[in-house]
Amino acid sequence: MSCIIKKNLLLEGKTKKIYTTNNPIEVLIHHKDDITALNGLKKKLLQDKGILNNEISTLIFKFLNSCGIKTHFIRKKNNREQLCHKVDIIPLEFVVRNIVSGSMSKRLGVREGIDLYNPIFEIFYKNDQLKDPLINDHHAVFLKIISYEELNTIYGIISKINHILKKYFLDKNIILVDFKTEFGRNHKNEILLSDEISPDTCRFWDKITMKKLDKDLFRMEKKEKEEVFDIYMEILKRLNVS
Ligand code: UDP
């Protein structure tokens, strides 16, 4: 395994920092302890959350790689960092919904918890000024962010990921309610699953108690930070039981 040298800070987002390395086609992704919600309006530090999310996301990406999904993930470097293929992130969030919750419930005025049977895909335009609006395929193509062909490729990939992860989590008594994915293009213009998959980006409900096991606890008022941390720990513990 070649030696990786961390070089310059390339980008800093709400919860991660990306560094260049001595290899121009690889980056180091560092998970911070920040936790944010409501488009960054609510923001706190949750000590060691970055360590948990790095580990949780590593387990999930390793599993997806082993199932033949092309991802940016190469390997975990240390407790906060992963070595990943460098990609240009496509500024779209692809949300997959199995059960009605969150913004879909509010937008359509339907109660949380309805089983969708046929998963619903949504795309949000990553644009802080516009507050990440929900858009459709035609808007994304009009904005020259992506082609119809690439959209179809990504819909195929997220459908496969949903199929794989629903079963993966159900085996650990976790219902995968919904989740957000991001994709990027590598130097060969191939589309790779990127970013992270963690309790920050998914809704998880306990199969038996239906208790929320994700960032929704942080979105709620009156929840102590410790309670949020314990839930992330609980997810990691369940993923580590095979
Ligand atoms: N999500 C995310 N980042 C975002 C917005 C949403 O990871 O910037 C995830 C969220 O955790 C949930 C899914 O995408 O698992 C759907 O979120 P929703 O549209 O319901 O929005 P929210 O409730 O976050 O406002």
mmCIF file of C-alpha atoms and ligand atoms in Angstrom:
data_model
loop_
_atom_site.group_PDB
_atom_site.id
_atom_site.type_symbol
_atom_site.label_atom_id
_atom_site.label_comp_id
_atom_site.label_asym_id
_atom_site.label_seq_id
_atom_site.Cartn_x
_atom_site.Cartn_y
_atom_site.Cartn_z
ATOM 1 C CA MET A 1 0.000 0.000 0.000
ATOM 2 C CA SER A 2 1.550 3.331 -1.061
ATOM 3 C CA CYS A 3 2.198 6.043 1.479
ATOM 4 C CA ILE A 4 -0.411 8.809 1.464
ATOM 5 C CA ILE A 5 0.724 12.330 2.222
ATOM 6 C CA LYS A 6 -1.928 14.841 3.226
ATOM 7 C CA LYS A 7 -1.410 18.140 1.385
ATOM 8 C CA ASN A 8 -3.737 21.173 1.135
ATOM 9 C CA LEU A 9 -7.269 21.877 2.279
ATOM 10 C CA LEU A 10 -9.329 21.686 -0.907
ATOM 11 C CA LEU A 11 -12.821 22.272 0.469
ATOM 12 C CA GLU A 12 -14.549 22.656 3.788
ATOM 13 C CA GLY A 13 -18.219 21.815 4.168
ATOM 14 C CA LYS A 14 -20.567 21.792 7.163
ATOM 15 C CA THR A 15 -19.376 18.427 8.478
ATOM 16 C CA LYS A 16 -16.305 17.479 6.443
ATOM 17 C CA LYS A 17 -12.989 18.801 5.198
ATOM 18 C CA ILE A 18 -11.383 17.559 1.995
ATOM 19 C CA TYR A 19 -7.627 17.527 1.532
ATOM 20 C CA THR A 20 -5.523 16.944 -1.557
ATOM 21 C CA THR A 21 -2.853 14.247 -1.325
ATOM 22 C CA ASN A 22 0.410 13.416 -3.097
ATOM 23 C CA ASN A 23 -1.749 11.468 -5.554
ATOM 24 C CA PRO A 24 -3.721 13.906 -7.769
ATOM 25 C CA ILE A 25 -6.620 11.476 -8.183
ATOM 26 C CA GLU A 26 -7.089 10.743 -4.479
ATOM 27 C CA VAL A 27 -8.286 12.901 -1.582
ATOM 28 C CA LEU A 28 -8.536 12.574 2.175
ATOM 29 C CA ILE A 29 -11.940 13.233 3.678
ATOM 30 C CA HIS A 30 -11.891 14.342 7.308
ATOM 31 C CA HIS A 31 -15.071 14.020 9.405
ATOM 32 C CA LYS A 32 -15.627 16.936 11.796
ATOM 33 C CA ASP A 33 -17.677 16.920 15.002
ATOM 34 C CA ASP A 34 -20.130 19.572 13.780
ATOM 35 C CA ILE A 35 -23.763 18.608 13.537
ATOM 36 C CA THR A 36 -26.142 20.857 11.612
ATOM 37 C CA ALA A 37 -29.803 20.919 10.684
ATOM 38 C CA LEU A 38 -32.356 23.206 9.051
ATOM 39 C CA ASN A 39 -29.930 24.235 6.282
ATOM 40 C CA GLY A 40 -27.228 25.105 8.794
ATOM 41 C CA LEU A 41 -29.491 27.285 11.013
ATOM 42 C CA LYS A 42 -29.064 24.874 13.911
ATOM 43 C CA LYS A 43 -25.421 24.017 14.515
ATOM 44 C CA LYS A 44 -23.581 22.394 17.431
ATOM 45 C CA LEU A 45 -20.422 20.488 18.211
ATOM 46 C CA LEU A 46 -20.997 16.892 19.199
ATOM 47 C CA GLN A 47 -17.704 15.646 20.516
ATOM 48 C CA ASP A 48 -16.377 12.609 18.605
ATOM 49 C CA LYS A 49 -19.365 12.463 16.249
ATOM 50 C CA GLY A 50 -16.857 12.676 13.380
ATOM 51 C CA ILE A 51 -15.206 9.481 14.613
ATOM 52 C CA LEU A 52 -18.541 7.655 14.685
ATOM 53 C CA ASN A 53 -19.658 8.884 11.264
ATOM 54 C CA ASN A 54 -16.287 8.031 9.746
ATOM 55 C CA GLU A 55 -16.616 4.482 11.039
ATOM 56 C CA ILE A 56 -20.316 4.076 10.159
ATOM 57 C CA SER A 57 -19.852 5.465 6.654
ATOM 58 C CA THR A 58 -16.748 3.288 6.176
ATOM 59 C CA LEU A 59 -18.702 0.133 7.036
ATOM 60 C CA ILE A 60 -21.538 1.065 4.672
ATOM 61 C CA PHE A 61 -19.305 2.095 1.753
ATOM 62 C CA LYS A 62 -17.157 -1.036 2.161
ATOM 63 C CA PHE A 63 -20.312 -3.107 2.014
ATOM 64 C CA LEU A 64 -21.611 -1.256 -1.058
ATOM 65 C CA ASN A 65 -18.218 -1.647 -2.789
ATOM 66 C CA SER A 66 -18.383 -5.388 -2.062
ATOM 67 C CA CYS A 67 -21.849 -5.466 -3.684
ATOM 68 C CA GLY A 68 -20.473 -3.959 -6.912
ATOM 69 C CA ILE A 69 -21.617 -0.347 -6.406
ATOM 70 C CA LYS A 70 -18.981 2.074 -7.718
ATOM 71 C CA THR A 71 -18.124 4.471 -4.898
ATOM 72 C CA HIS A 72 -15.416 7.022 -4.125
ATOM 73 C CA PHE A 73 -14.341 5.070 -1.033
ATOM 74 C CA ILE A 74 -10.888 3.430 -1.069
ATOM 75 C CA ARG A 75 -10.098 2.809 2.611
ATOM 76 C CA LYS A 76 -10.285 4.232 6.102
ATOM 77 C CA LYS A 77 -7.018 6.017 6.913
ATOM 78 C CA ASN A 78 -7.491 6.780 10.600
ATOM 79 C CA ASN A 79 -10.327 7.371 13.021
ATOM 80 C CA ARG A 80 -11.403 10.593 11.316
ATOM 81 C CA GLU A 81 -10.213 10.226 7.729
ATOM 82 C CA GLN A 82 -10.940 8.174 4.635
ATOM 83 C CA LEU A 83 -8.928 7.917 1.465
ATOM 84 C CA CYS A 84 -11.250 8.426 -1.496
ATOM 85 C CA HIS A 85 -11.135 8.809 -5.274
ATOM 86 C CA LYS A 86 -11.241 12.501 -6.167
ATOM 87 C CA VAL A 87 -14.499 13.479 -7.850
ATOM 88 C CA ASP A 88 -16.251 16.624 -8.982
ATOM 89 C CA ILE A 89 -19.421 16.565 -6.971
ATOM 90 C CA ILE A 90 -22.626 16.936 -8.978
ATOM 91 C CA PRO A 91 -24.548 19.637 -7.067
ATOM 92 C CA LEU A 92 -27.663 17.517 -6.573
ATOM 93 C CA GLU A 93 -28.909 15.574 -3.560
ATOM 94 C CA PHE A 94 -30.684 12.368 -4.510
ATOM 95 C CA VAL A 95 -33.159 11.396 -1.796
ATOM 96 C CA VAL A 96 -34.716 7.941 -1.704
ATOM 97 C CA ARG A 97 -37.883 7.493 0.355
ATOM 98 C CA ASN A 98 -39.367 4.201 1.515
ATOM 99 C CA ILE A 99 -41.664 5.685 4.165
ATOM 100 C CA VAL A 100 -43.182 9.181 4.297
ATOM 101 C CA SER A 101 -41.275 11.487 6.632
ATOM 102 C CA GLY A 102 -39.590 14.899 6.919
ATOM 103 C CA SER A 103 -39.994 17.430 4.145
ATOM 104 C CA MET A 104 -42.198 15.134 2.042
ATOM 105 C CA SER A 105 -44.717 14.840 4.856
ATOM 106 C CA LYS A 106 -44.804 18.635 5.309
ATOM 107 C CA ARG A 107 -44.818 19.488 1.599
ATOM 108 C CA LEU A 108 -47.662 17.139 0.691
ATOM 109 C CA GLY A 109 -49.594 17.376 3.973
ATOM 110 C CA VAL A 110 -49.506 13.613 4.510
ATOM 111 C CA ARG A 111 -48.779 11.899 7.787
ATOM 112 C CA GLU A 112 -45.360 10.519 8.646
ATOM 113 C CA GLY A 113 -45.067 6.738 8.575
ATOM 114 C CA ILE A 114 -47.028 5.802 5.428
ATOM 115 C CA ASP A 115 -45.278 2.921 3.634
ATOM 116 C CA LEU A 116 -44.577 3.908 0.040
ATOM 117 C CA TYR A 117 -44.177 0.366 -1.367
ATOM 118 C CA ASN A 118 -42.691 1.893 -4.529
ATOM 119 C CA PRO A 119 -39.772 4.036 -3.332
ATOM 120 C CA ILE A 120 -39.930 7.700 -4.314
ATOM 121 C CA PHE A 121 -36.844 9.479 -5.646
ATOM 122 C CA GLU A 122 -36.443 13.233 -5.273
ATOM 123 C CA ILE A 123 -33.677 15.594 -6.347
ATOM 124 C CA PHE A 124 -32.656 18.745 -4.529
ATOM 125 C CA TYR A 125 -30.431 21.418 -6.054
ATOM 126 C CA LYS A 126 -27.440 21.984 -3.726
ATOM 127 C CA ASN A 127 -27.479 25.750 -3.480
ATOM 128 C CA ASP A 128 -27.259 27.404 -0.045
ATOM 129 C CA GLN A 129 -28.589 30.762 -1.293
ATOM 130 C CA LEU A 130 -31.695 29.109 -2.704
ATOM 131 C CA LYS A 131 -31.944 26.783 0.348
ATOM 132 C CA ASP A 132 -31.509 23.570 -1.655
ATOM 133 C CA PRO A 133 -34.842 23.585 -3.545
ATOM 134 C CA LEU A 134 -36.619 20.433 -4.719
ATOM 135 C CA ILE A 135 -36.300 20.293 -8.501
ATOM 136 C CA ASN A 136 -37.049 17.785 -11.258
ATOM 137 C CA ASP A 137 -34.948 16.169 -13.982
ATOM 138 C CA HIS A 138 -35.789 18.850 -16.537
ATOM 139 C CA HIS A 139 -34.677 21.654 -14.203
ATOM 140 C CA ALA A 140 -31.367 19.856 -13.567
ATOM 141 C CA VAL A 141 -30.732 19.375 -17.296
ATOM 142 C CA PHE A 142 -31.789 22.988 -18.008
ATOM 143 C CA LEU A 143 -29.264 24.161 -15.373
ATOM 144 C CA LYS A 144 -26.612 22.120 -17.271
ATOM 145 C CA ILE A 145 -25.762 20.224 -14.077
ATOM 146 C CA ILE A 146 -26.328 16.796 -15.571
ATOM 147 C CA SER A 147 -27.604 14.965 -18.668
ATOM 148 C CA TYR A 148 -30.737 12.807 -18.907
ATOM 149 C CA GLU A 149 -28.468 9.829 -19.538
ATOM 150 C CA GLU A 150 -26.521 10.424 -16.305
ATOM 151 C CA LEU A 151 -29.769 10.922 -14.384
ATOM 152 C CA ASN A 152 -30.987 7.547 -15.607
ATOM 153 C CA THR A 153 -27.680 5.961 -14.590
ATOM 154 C CA ILE A 154 -27.962 7.468 -11.096
ATOM 155 C CA TYR A 155 -31.614 6.408 -10.694
ATOM 156 C CA GLY A 156 -30.494 2.863 -11.524
ATOM 157 C CA ILE A 157 -27.699 3.060 -8.937
ATOM 158 C CA ILE A 158 -29.866 4.496 -6.124
ATOM 159 C CA SER A 159 -32.517 1.893 -6.753
ATOM 160 C CA LYS A 160 -29.855 -0.804 -6.345
ATOM 161 C CA ILE A 161 -28.381 0.884 -3.252
ATOM 162 C CA ASN A 162 -31.839 1.110 -1.682
ATOM 163 C CA HIS A 163 -32.464 -2.563 -2.315
ATOM 164 C CA ILE A 164 -29.108 -3.543 -0.791
ATOM 165 C CA LEU A 165 -29.269 -1.195 2.220
ATOM 166 C CA LYS A 166 -32.913 -1.908 3.136
ATOM 167 C CA LYS A 167 -31.987 -5.542 3.669
ATOM 168 C CA TYR A 168 -28.618 -4.741 5.284
ATOM 169 C CA PHE A 169 -30.291 -2.557 7.918
ATOM 170 C CA LEU A 170 -33.355 -4.752 8.401
ATOM 171 C CA ASP A 171 -31.013 -7.590 9.387
ATOM 172 C CA LYS A 172 -29.929 -5.272 12.217
ATOM 173 C CA ASN A 173 -33.539 -4.456 13.188
ATOM 174 C CA ILE A 174 -33.346 -1.046 11.544
ATOM 175 C CA ILE A 175 -35.903 0.293 9.069
ATOM 176 C CA LEU A 176 -34.359 2.472 6.368
ATOM 177 C CA VAL A 177 -37.019 5.207 6.130
ATOM 178 C CA ASP A 178 -35.198 7.509 3.716
ATOM 179 C CA PHE A 179 -31.677 8.604 2.822
ATOM 180 C CA LYS A 180 -29.726 11.149 0.830
ATOM 181 C CA THR A 181 -26.949 10.375 -1.626
ATOM 182 C CA GLU A 182 -24.522 12.458 -3.631
ATOM 183 C CA PHE A 183 -22.585 11.513 -6.741
ATOM 184 C CA GLY A 184 -19.453 12.798 -8.416
ATOM 185 C CA ARG A 185 -17.509 12.333 -11.642
ATOM 186 C CA ASN A 186 -13.950 11.012 -11.452
ATOM 187 C CA HIS A 187 -11.113 11.876 -13.855
ATOM 188 C CA LYS A 188 -12.485 9.302 -16.329
ATOM 189 C CA ASN A 189 -15.944 10.907 -16.115
ATOM 190 C CA GLU A 190 -17.333 7.832 -14.381
ATOM 191 C CA ILE A 191 -20.123 8.411 -11.886
ATOM 192 C CA LEU A 192 -19.261 7.345 -8.338
ATOM 193 C CA LEU A 193 -21.364 7.342 -5.182
ATOM 194 C CA SER A 194 -19.662 9.946 -2.987
ATOM 195 C CA ASP A 195 -20.096 11.947 0.232
ATOM 196 C CA GLU A 196 -21.201 9.807 3.217
ATOM 197 C CA ILE A 197 -23.991 7.539 4.395
ATOM 198 C CA SER A 198 -24.564 7.873 8.140
ATOM 199 C CA PRO A 199 -27.233 8.826 10.699
ATOM 200 C CA ASP A 200 -26.630 12.415 9.470
ATOM 201 C CA THR A 201 -27.929 11.528 6.014
ATOM 202 C CA CYS A 202 -30.461 8.761 6.652
ATOM 203 C CA ARG A 203 -33.608 8.220 8.679
ATOM 204 C CA PHE A 204 -33.426 5.019 10.683
ATOM 205 C CA TRP A 205 -36.282 3.673 12.824
ATOM 206 C CA ASP A 206 -35.986 0.778 15.226
ATOM 207 C CA LYS A 207 -37.943 -2.150 13.766
ATOM 208 C CA ILE A 208 -39.481 -3.137 17.107
ATOM 209 C CA THR A 209 -40.037 0.150 18.942
ATOM 210 C CA MET A 210 -40.165 2.496 15.901
ATOM 211 C CA LYS A 211 -37.868 4.814 17.878
ATOM 212 C CA LYS A 212 -35.874 7.289 15.762
ATOM 213 C CA LEU A 213 -32.168 6.393 15.517
ATOM 214 C CA ASP A 214 -30.740 9.319 13.516
ATOM 215 C CA LYS A 215 -30.225 13.067 13.188
ATOM 216 C CA ASP A 216 -33.964 13.704 13.615
ATOM 217 C CA LEU A 217 -33.226 13.593 17.367
ATOM 218 C CA PHE A 218 -30.959 16.608 16.907
ATOM 219 C CA ARG A 219 -33.573 18.367 14.755
ATOM 220 C CA MET A 220 -36.039 18.035 17.667
ATOM 221 C CA GLU A 221 -36.040 20.505 20.500
ATOM 222 C CA LYS A 222 -35.377 19.422 24.077
ATOM 223 C CA LYS A 223 -33.019 16.607 23.133
ATOM 224 C CA GLU A 224 -29.691 16.558 24.916
ATOM 225 C CA LYS A 225 -26.556 16.233 22.788
ATOM 226 C CA GLU A 226 -25.599 13.108 24.762
ATOM 227 C CA GLU A 227 -28.789 11.411 23.644
ATOM 228 C CA VAL A 228 -27.957 12.096 19.988
ATOM 229 C CA PHE A 229 -24.417 10.753 20.479
ATOM 230 C CA ASP A 230 -25.733 7.583 22.173
ATOM 231 C CA ILE A 231 -28.032 6.913 19.228
ATOM 232 C CA TYR A 232 -25.141 7.202 16.729
ATOM 233 C CA MET A 233 -23.194 4.791 18.966
ATOM 234 C CA GLU A 234 -26.162 2.427 18.911
ATOM 235 C CA ILE A 235 -26.159 2.432 15.090
ATOM 236 C CA LEU A 236 -22.425 1.675 15.036
ATOM 237 C CA LYS A 237 -22.864 -1.163 17.536
ATOM 238 C CA ARG A 238 -25.612 -2.728 15.431
ATOM 239 C CA LEU A 239 -23.570 -2.449 12.231
ATOM 240 C CA ASN A 240 -20.656 -4.179 13.916
ATOM 241 C CA VAL A 241 -22.802 -7.216 14.733
ATOM 242 C CA SER A 242 -22.803 -9.394 11.630
HETATM 243 N N1 UDP B 1 -30.879 14.944 4.101
HETATM 244 C C1 UDP B 1 -29.516 15.157 4.180
HETATM 245 N N2 UDP B 1 -29.027 16.403 3.920
HETATM 246 C C2 UDP B 1 -29.828 17.454 3.590
HETATM 247 C C3 UDP B 1 -31.218 17.232 3.510
HETATM 248 C C4 UDP B 1 -31.706 15.962 3.767
HETATM 249 O O1 UDP B 1 -28.748 14.233 4.450
HETATM 250 O O2 UDP B 1 -29.313 18.556 3.361
HETATM 251 C C5 UDP B 1 -31.416 13.587 4.371
HETATM 252 C C6 UDP B 1 -32.252 13.545 5.640
HETATM 253 O O3 UDP B 1 -31.445 13.199 6.750
HETATM 254 C C7 UDP B 1 -33.252 12.467 5.324
HETATM 255 C C8 UDP B 1 -33.450 12.571 3.811
HETATM 256 O O4 UDP B 1 -32.310 13.261 3.317
HETATM 257 O O5 UDP B 1 -32.732 11.188 5.616
HETATM 258 C C9 UDP B 1 -34.704 13.322 3.432
HETATM 259 O O6 UDP B 1 -34.712 14.572 4.083
HETATM 260 P P1 UDP B 1 -35.956 15.544 3.948
HETATM 261 O O7 UDP B 1 -36.124 15.944 2.516
HETATM 262 O O8 UDP B 1 -37.132 14.921 4.581
HETATM 263 O O9 UDP B 1 -35.506 16.855 4.639
HETATM 264 P P2 UDP B 1 -35.303 17.327 6.139
HETATM 265 O O10 UDP B 1 -36.225 16.573 7.026
HETATM 266 O O11 UDP B 1 -33.867 17.052 6.381
HETATM 267 O O12 UDP B 1 -35.642 18.775 6.075
#
